[in-house]
Coordinates of N, CA and C in Angstrom, one line a residue:
M349 N -37.1 183.8 21.3 CA -37.8 182.2 21.5 C -37.9 181.5 20.4
K350 N -37.5 180.1 20.2 CA -37.9 179.3 18.9 C -39.0 178.8 19.3
N351 N -39.8 178.5 18.5 CA -41.0 177.7 18.2 C -41.1 176.4 18.0
K352 N -40.0 175.8 17.6 CA -39.9 174.5 16.9 C -38.9 173.7 17.9
G353 N -38.7 172.4 17.7 CA -37.8 171.8 18.6 C -38.8 170.6 19.4
W354 N -37.9 170.0 20.4 CA -38.5 169.1 21.4 C -37.8 169.1 22.8
T355 N -38.8 169.0 23.7 CA -38.3 168.9 25.1 C -38.8 167.6 25.6
K356 N -38.0 167.3 26.7 CA -38.2 166.2 27.3 C -39.1 166.6 28.4
L357 N -40.2 165.9 28.8 CA -41.1 166.3 30.0 C -41.4 165.2 30.8
Y358 N -40.7 165.2 32.3 CA -41.0 164.1 33.2 C -42.5 164.0 33.3
R359 N -43.4 163.0 33.2 CA -44.5 162.6 33.7 C -44.8 163.2 35.1
A360 N -43.7 162.6 36.2 CA -44.3 162.9 37.3 C -44.6 164.3 37.9
Q361 N -44.1 165.2 36.9 CA -43.9 166.8 37.4 C -45.7 167.2 37.6
F362 N -46.4 166.5 37.4 CA -47.9 166.7 37.6 C -48.1 166.2 38.9
A363 N -47.5 165.5 39.6 CA -47.6 165.3 40.9 C -46.8 166.1 42.0
H364 N -46.0 167.0 41.3 CA -45.1 168.0 42.2 C -46.1 169.2 42.6
W365 N -45.3 169.5 43.8 CA -46.3 170.8 44.4 C -46.3 172.1 43.4
I366 N -45.3 172.0 42.6 CA -45.5 173.1 41.6 C -46.7 173.1 40.9
S367 N -47.5 172.1 40.7 CA -48.3 172.0 39.6 C -49.8 171.9 40.6
K368 N -49.9 173.3 41.0 CA -51.2 173.6 41.8 C -52.2 173.5 41.2
K369 N -53.5 173.4 41.7 CA -54.6 173.7 41.1 C -55.3 174.8 41.3
P370 N -56.3 175.2 40.5 CA -56.5 174.6 39.2 C -55.3 174.9 38.1
F371 N -55.7 173.9 37.2 CA -54.6 173.8 36.2 C -54.9 174.7 34.9
C372 N -54.0 175.5 34.4 CA -54.6 176.1 33.1 C -54.6 175.8 32.2
D373 N -55.5 176.0 31.1 CA -55.7 175.1 29.9 C -54.4 174.2 29.1
G374 N -53.2 174.9 29.1 CA -52.3 174.7 28.4 C -52.0 173.6 29.1
Y375 N -51.5 173.8 30.4 CA -50.9 172.8 31.3 C -51.8 171.7 31.3
A376 N -53.0 171.6 31.2 CA -54.1 170.5 31.2 C -53.7 169.5 29.9
W377 N -53.7 170.4 28.9 CA -53.6 169.8 27.3 C -51.9 169.0 27.8
T378 N -51.3 169.4 28.0 CA -49.6 168.9 28.2 C -50.1 167.8 29.1
Y379 N -50.6 167.4 30.1 CA -51.0 166.5 31.2 C -51.7 165.6 30.1
L380 N -52.6 166.0 29.3 CA -53.1 164.8 28.7 C -52.5 164.1 27.6
Y381 N -51.5 164.8 26.8 CA -50.8 164.4 25.6 C -49.8 163.3 26.4
N382 N -49.5 163.6 27.7 CA -48.3 162.9 28.4 C -48.9 162.2 29.1
Q383 N -50.3 161.5 28.9 CA -50.8 160.3 29.9 C -50.9 159.4 28.6
A384 N -50.5 159.8 27.4 CA -51.2 158.7 26.3 C -49.8 157.6 26.1
N385 N -50.4 156.1 26.0 CA -49.2 155.2 25.9 C -48.5 155.3 24.7
H386 N -47.4 155.4 24.8 CA -46.4 155.3 23.7 C -46.3 154.1 22.7
K387 N -47.1 153.1 23.2 CA -47.3 151.8 22.9 C -48.7 151.1 22.8
E388 N -49.2 150.2 21.7 CA -50.0 149.5 21.9 C -50.1 148.7 23.2
G389 N -51.0 148.5 23.9 CA -51.4 147.7 25.0 C -52.6 147.4 25.8
M390 N -52.7 146.7 26.9 CA -54.0 146.5 27.5 C -54.0 146.8 28.8
V391 N -55.1 147.6 29.1 CA -55.4 148.1 30.1 C -56.3 147.2 31.1
N392 N -56.2 146.8 32.2 CA -57.2 146.1 33.2 C -57.9 147.4 34.0
L393 N -59.2 147.2 33.7 CA -60.0 148.4 34.6 C -61.0 147.3 35.2
R394 N -60.7 147.2 36.6 CA -61.7 146.3 37.4 C -62.3 145.0 36.5
N395 N -61.2 144.3 36.0 CA -61.4 143.2 35.3 C -61.7 143.0 34.0
E396 N -61.7 144.2 33.6 CA -62.2 144.6 31.9 C -61.1 144.9 31.4
Y397 N -60.6 143.9 30.6 CA -59.5 144.4 29.5 C -59.6 145.2 28.3
I398 N -59.2 146.4 28.2 CA -59.3 147.5 27.3 C -57.9 147.7 26.5
K399 N -58.4 147.7 25.2 CA -57.1 147.6 24.0 C -56.8 149.3 23.9
V400 N -55.9 149.6 24.3 CA -55.2 150.7 24.1 C -54.3 151.1 22.8
E401 N -54.4 151.8 22.0 CA -53.4 152.0 21.0 C -52.4 153.0 21.5
R402 N -51.4 153.3 20.5 CA -50.4 154.3 20.8 C -51.2 155.6 20.8
G403 N -50.8 156.4 21.3 CA -51.6 157.9 21.6 C -53.1 157.9 22.5
Q404 N -53.5 156.9 23.0 CA -54.6 156.7 23.8 C -54.4 156.4 25.1
F405 N -55.3 156.8 26.1 CA -55.2 156.4 27.5 C -56.5 156.3 28.0
V406 N -56.7 155.7 29.1 CA -57.9 155.4 29.8 C -58.2 156.2 31.0
T407 N -59.3 156.9 31.2 CA -59.4 157.8 32.2 C -61.1 157.9 32.5
S408 N -61.6 158.9 33.4 CA -62.9 159.1 33.2 C -62.8 160.6 33.3
K409 N -63.9 161.2 33.2 CA -64.1 162.6 33.1 C -64.0 163.2 34.7
K410 N -64.8 162.2 35.5 CA -64.7 162.5 36.9 C -63.2 163.0 37.4
K411 N -62.5 161.9 37.1 CA -60.9 161.7 37.4 C -60.0 163.2 37.0
L412 N -60.6 163.3 35.6 CA -59.6 164.5 35.1 C -60.0 165.9 35.6
Q413 N -61.5 165.9 36.0 CA -62.0 167.1 36.4 C -61.7 167.0 38.2
K414 N -61.4 166.3 38.9 CA -60.5 166.4 40.1 C -59.6 166.6 40.0
F415 N -58.4 165.9 39.0 CA -57.1 166.1 38.9 C -57.0 167.6 38.4
F416 N -57.6 168.1 37.5 CA -57.4 169.6 37.2 C -57.9 170.6 38.1
G417 N -58.8 170.0 38.7 CA -59.3 171.3 39.9 C -60.4 171.9 39.3
W418 N -61.1 171.6 38.3 CA -62.3 172.3 37.4 C -63.4 172.0 37.6
T419 N -64.1 172.9 37.3 CA -65.9 172.4 37.4 C -66.3 171.3 36.4
R420 N -67.2 170.7 36.3 CA -67.6 169.9 35.3 C -68.0 170.5 33.8
R421 N -68.4 171.6 34.0 CA -68.3 172.7 33.0 C -67.4 173.2 32.2
H422 N -66.4 173.3 33.0 CA -65.2 173.4 32.5 C -64.3 172.4 31.8
L423 N -64.5 171.4 32.1 CA -63.6 170.3 31.6 C -64.3 170.1 30.3
E424 N -66.1 170.3 30.4 CA -66.6 169.6 28.9 C -66.1 170.7 28.1
N425 N -66.0 171.8 28.5 CA -66.1 173.1 27.3 C -64.5 172.8 27.1
F426 N -63.7 172.3 27.9 CA -62.2 172.4 27.2 C -62.1 171.1 26.2
L427 N -62.7 169.9 26.9 CA -62.6 168.6 25.9 C -63.4 169.1 24.8
T428 N -64.4 169.9 24.8 CA -65.1 170.3 23.5 C -64.2 171.1 22.5
A429 N -63.6 172.0 23.2 CA -62.6 172.9 22.3 C -61.4 172.1 21.7
L430 N -61.0 170.9 22.3 CA -60.0 170.4 21.9 C -60.4 169.3 20.7
E431 N -61.7 168.8 21.1 CA -62.2 168.0 19.9 C -62.4 169.0 18.8
N432 N -63.0 170.0 18.8 CA -63.5 170.8 17.6 C -62.0 171.5 17.0
D433 N -61.0 171.5 17.3 CA -59.5 171.6 17.0 C -58.9 170.5 16.5
Q434 N -59.8 169.4 16.6 CA -59.0 168.0 16.1 C -57.7 167.9 16.9
M435 N -57.8 168.0 18.1 CA -56.5 167.7 18.9 C -56.9 166.3 19.8
L436 N -57.9 165.8 20.1 CA -58.3 164.8 20.7 C -59.4 164.3 20.7
T437 N -59.8 163.3 20.5 CA -61.3 162.6 20.5 C -61.5 161.7 21.8
Y438 N -62.5 161.6 22.3 CA -62.8 161.0 23.4 C -64.2 159.9 23.3
R439 N -63.9 158.7 23.9 CA -65.1 157.6 23.5 C -65.5 157.2 24.8
M440 N -66.7 157.5 25.6 CA -67.3 157.2 26.7 C -67.8 155.9 26.9
T441 N -67.8 155.2 28.1 CA -68.7 154.2 28.3 C -69.4 154.6 29.5
H442 N -69.8 153.6 30.3 CA -70.6 153.7 31.6 C -69.3 153.8 32.7
R443 N -68.4 153.1 32.4 CA -67.2 153.1 33.2 C -65.9 153.4 33.1
F444 N -65.8 154.1 31.8 CA -64.7 154.9 31.5 C -64.4 155.5 30.4
T445 N -63.6 156.4 30.0 CA -63.4 157.0 28.8 C -62.1 156.9 28.0
V446 N -62.2 156.6 27.1 CA -61.0 156.4 26.2 C -60.6 157.8 25.6
V447 N -59.4 158.3 25.8 CA -58.9 159.3 25.4 C -57.9 159.4 24.2
T448 N -58.1 159.9 22.9 CA -57.0 159.6 21.9 C -56.8 160.9 21.4
I449 N -55.4 160.9 21.6 CA -54.9 162.5 21.1 C -54.5 162.0 19.6
V450 N -55.2 163.1 18.7 CA -55.2 162.7 17.3 C -54.0 163.0 16.8
N451 N -53.4 164.1 17.1 CA -51.9 164.3 16.6 C -50.9 163.5 17.4
Y452 N -50.9 162.5 18.0 CA -49.9 162.0 18.7 C -48.4 161.8 18.1
E453 N -48.5 161.3 16.9 CA -47.4 161.2 16.1 C -46.7 162.4 15.7
V454 N -47.4 163.5 15.7 CA -46.8 164.7 15.4 C -45.9 165.2 16.7
Y455 N -46.6 164.8 17.9 CA -46.0 165.1 19.1 C -44.7 164.3 19.6
Q456 N -45.2 163.1 19.5 CA -44.1 162.0 20.0 C -43.8 161.2 18.7
S457 N -43.5 161.6 17.4 CA -43.1 160.8 16.5 C -41.7 160.2 16.7
N458 N -41.7 159.1 16.3 CA -40.6 157.8 15.9 C -39.4 158.4 15.8
D459 N -39.8 159.7 14.5 CA -38.5 160.4 13.9 C -37.7 161.1 14.8
T460 N -38.5 161.6 16.0 CA -37.5 162.2 17.0 C -36.5 161.3 17.7
K461 N -36.6 160.0 17.6 CA -35.7 159.2 17.9 C -34.5 159.0 16.9
S462 N -34.6 159.2 15.7 CA -33.2 159.3 14.7 C -33.1 160.3 15.2
D463 N -33.8 161.2 15.0 CA -33.2 163.1 15.4 C -32.3 162.7 16.5
T464 N -33.1 162.2 17.7 CA -32.1 162.2 18.9 C -31.0 161.6 18.6
Q465 N -30.8 160.7 18.1 CA -29.5 160.0 17.8 C -28.6 160.7 16.7
N466 N -29.3 161.1 15.9 CA -28.3 162.1 15.1 C -27.6 162.9 16.0
D467 N -28.5 163.8 17.0 CA -28.1 164.7 17.8 C -26.9 164.2 18.8
R468 N -27.1 163.1 19.3 CA -26.4 162.3 20.4 C -24.8 161.9 19.5
Q469 N -24.8 161.6 18.3 CA -23.9 161.0 17.4 C -23.3 162.5 17.1
M470 N -23.7 163.5 16.6 CA -22.9 164.5 16.4 C -22.4 165.2 17.5
T471 N -22.9 165.4 18.8 CA -22.6 165.7 19.9 C -21.5 164.6 20.3
H472 N -21.6 163.5 19.9 CA -20.2 162.4 20.5 C -19.2 162.8 19.8
R473 N -19.3 163.2 18.4 CA -18.4 163.4 17.5 C -17.5 164.5 17.9
R474 N -18.4 165.8 18.1 CA -17.9 167.1 18.6 C -16.9 166.7 20.0
L475 N -17.6 166.2 20.9 CA -17.0 165.7 22.0 C -15.7 165.1 21.6
T476 N -15.7 164.0 21.0 CA -14.6 163.3 20.5 C -13.6 163.8 20.2
G477 N -14.2 164.8 19.1 CA -13.0 165.6 18.3 C -12.3 166.7 19.4
D478 N -13.4 167.0 20.3 CA -12.6 167.9 21.3 C -11.7 167.3 22.3
H479 N -12.1 166.2 22.6 CA -11.4 165.2 23.5 C -9.9 165.0 22.8
K480 N -10.0 164.7 21.6 CA -8.8 164.5 20.9 C -8.0 165.6 21.0
Q481 N -8.5 166.6 20.6 CA -7.7 167.7 20.6 C -6.9 167.9 21.9
E482 N -7.8 167.8 22.9 CA -7.4 168.1 24.4 C -6.2 167.0 24.9
C483 N -6.3 166.1 24.4 CA -5.4 165.0 24.6 C -4.1 165.0 23.8
I484 N -4.4 165.6 22.6 CA -3.1 166.2 22.2 C -2.3 167.2 22.5
K485 N -2.9 168.3 23.0 CA -2.6 169.2 23.9 C -1.7 168.8 25.2
N486 N -2.3 167.9 25.8 CA -1.7 167.3 27.0 C -0.6 166.6 26.6
D487 N -0.7 165.6 25.8 CA 0.5 164.7 25.4 C 1.7 165.9 24.9
L488 N 1.4 166.8 24.3 CA 2.5 167.7 23.9 C 2.9 168.7 25.2
R489 N 2.1 168.9 25.9 CA 2.4 169.4 27.3 C 3.1 168.5 28.0
M490 N 2.8 166.9 28.5 CA 3.4 166.1 28.9 C 5.0 166.0 28.3
K491 N 4.9 166.0 27.2 CA 6.5 165.7 26.5 C 7.1 166.5 26.6
K492 N 6.8 167.6 26.4 CA 7.6 169.1 27.1 C 7.5 169.1 28.5
K493 N 7.1 169.0 29.2 CA 7.3 168.7 30.7 C 8.4 167.5 30.9
L494 N 8.2 166.5 30.3 CA 9.2 165.2 30.5 C 10.4 165.7 30.2
S495 N 10.5 166.6 28.7 CA 11.6 166.8 28.3 C 12.4 167.5 29.1
D496 N 11.8 168.5 29.8 CA 12.6 169.7 30.6 C 12.8 168.7 32.1
E497 N 11.9 167.9 32.3 CA 12.4 166.9 33.4 C 13.6 166.0 33.0
Q498 N 13.5 165.5 32.0 CA 14.6 164.6 31.6 C 16.0 165.5 31.5
I499 N 16.0 166.6 31.1 CA 17.1 167.6 30.7 C 17.8 167.2 32.3
E500 N 16.8 168.4 33.2 CA 17.4 168.1 34.5 C 18.0 167.2 35.1
E501 N 17.3 165.9 35.2 CA 17.7 164.7 35.6 C 19.0 163.9 34.9
N502 N 19.1 164.6 33.5 CA 20.3 163.9 32.9 C 21.4 165.0 33.2
K503 N 21.3 166.3 33.6 CA 22.2 167.1 34.1 C 22.7 166.7 35.6
K504 N 21.8 166.2 36.1 CA 22.2 165.5 37.7 C 23.2 164.5 37.5
N505 N 22.5 163.7 36.8 CA 23.3 162.5 36.3 C 24.7 162.4 35.8
I506 N 24.6 163.6 34.8 CA 26.2 164.1 34.2 C 27.3 164.7 35.6
T507 N 26.5 165.5 36.5 CA 27.2 166.0 37.6 C 27.6 164.8 38.7
K508 N 26.9 164.1 38.7 CA 27.2 162.9 39.5 C 28.0 162.1 39.3
S509 N 27.7 161.7 38.0 CA 28.9 160.6 37.4 C 30.2 161.6 37.3
K510 N 30.5 162.7 36.8 CA 31.6 163.5 36.7 C 32.3 163.7 38.4
K511 N 31.2 163.7 39.3 CA 31.9 163.7 40.4 C 32.2 162.4 41.0
Q512 N 31.6 161.3 40.6 CA 32.3 160.0 40.7 C 33.4 159.7 40.3
F513 N 33.6 160.2 39.0 CA 34.8 160.0 38.1 C 36.1 160.7 38.9
L514 N 35.9 161.9 39.5 CA 36.8 162.8 40.1 C 37.1 161.9 41.2
D515 N 36.3 161.4 42.1 CA 36.5 160.7 43.3 C 37.3 159.4 43.0
I516 N 37.1 158.9 42.0 CA 37.7 157.7 41.5 C 39.3 157.8 41.0
V517 N 39.3 159.3 40.5 CA 40.7 159.5 39.9 C 41.5 160.2 41.1
K518 N 41.0 160.7 42.4 CA 41.3 161.2 43.2 C 42.2 160.1 44.2
D519 N 41.3 158.9 44.3 CA 41.9 157.8 45.0 C 43.0 157.2 44.6
K520 N 43.4 157.4 43.3 CA 44.4 156.7 42.7 C 45.8 157.1 42.6

């Protein structure tokens, strides 16, 4: 199994029945970095506008605890472990928590767009090349088929013309 590369992950999977609670730590981590904003923006939380940078999201510990199906202690230990490992930081207020994924650029770098684009271009070239080869083969098959059909048609026409000629000669 390869340990490098990228996969696409659909965010709605966390609402799917297969995402039964309680979550394991790895699944919870995947959830956290998938919640992060992919670009800077503003979040309206009860008429309070909060600026959120790329790689951040607004939540609360209570919400995470409920979503993961964990105890408060488990969530605290998990967040502390991630913070100690420099994977995330979080800033709490009395109303919300802003979570920052420290290595967000590593996980969701814009470079992957160019990598993906390069992969698509290479795949397109390969498919286009394969398609061209297949078209050439099909053209050759069609030409052979047409030539065989044309030969048969020509034979019929010659036979028909010969018969017509003989009929004309007979009538005279």
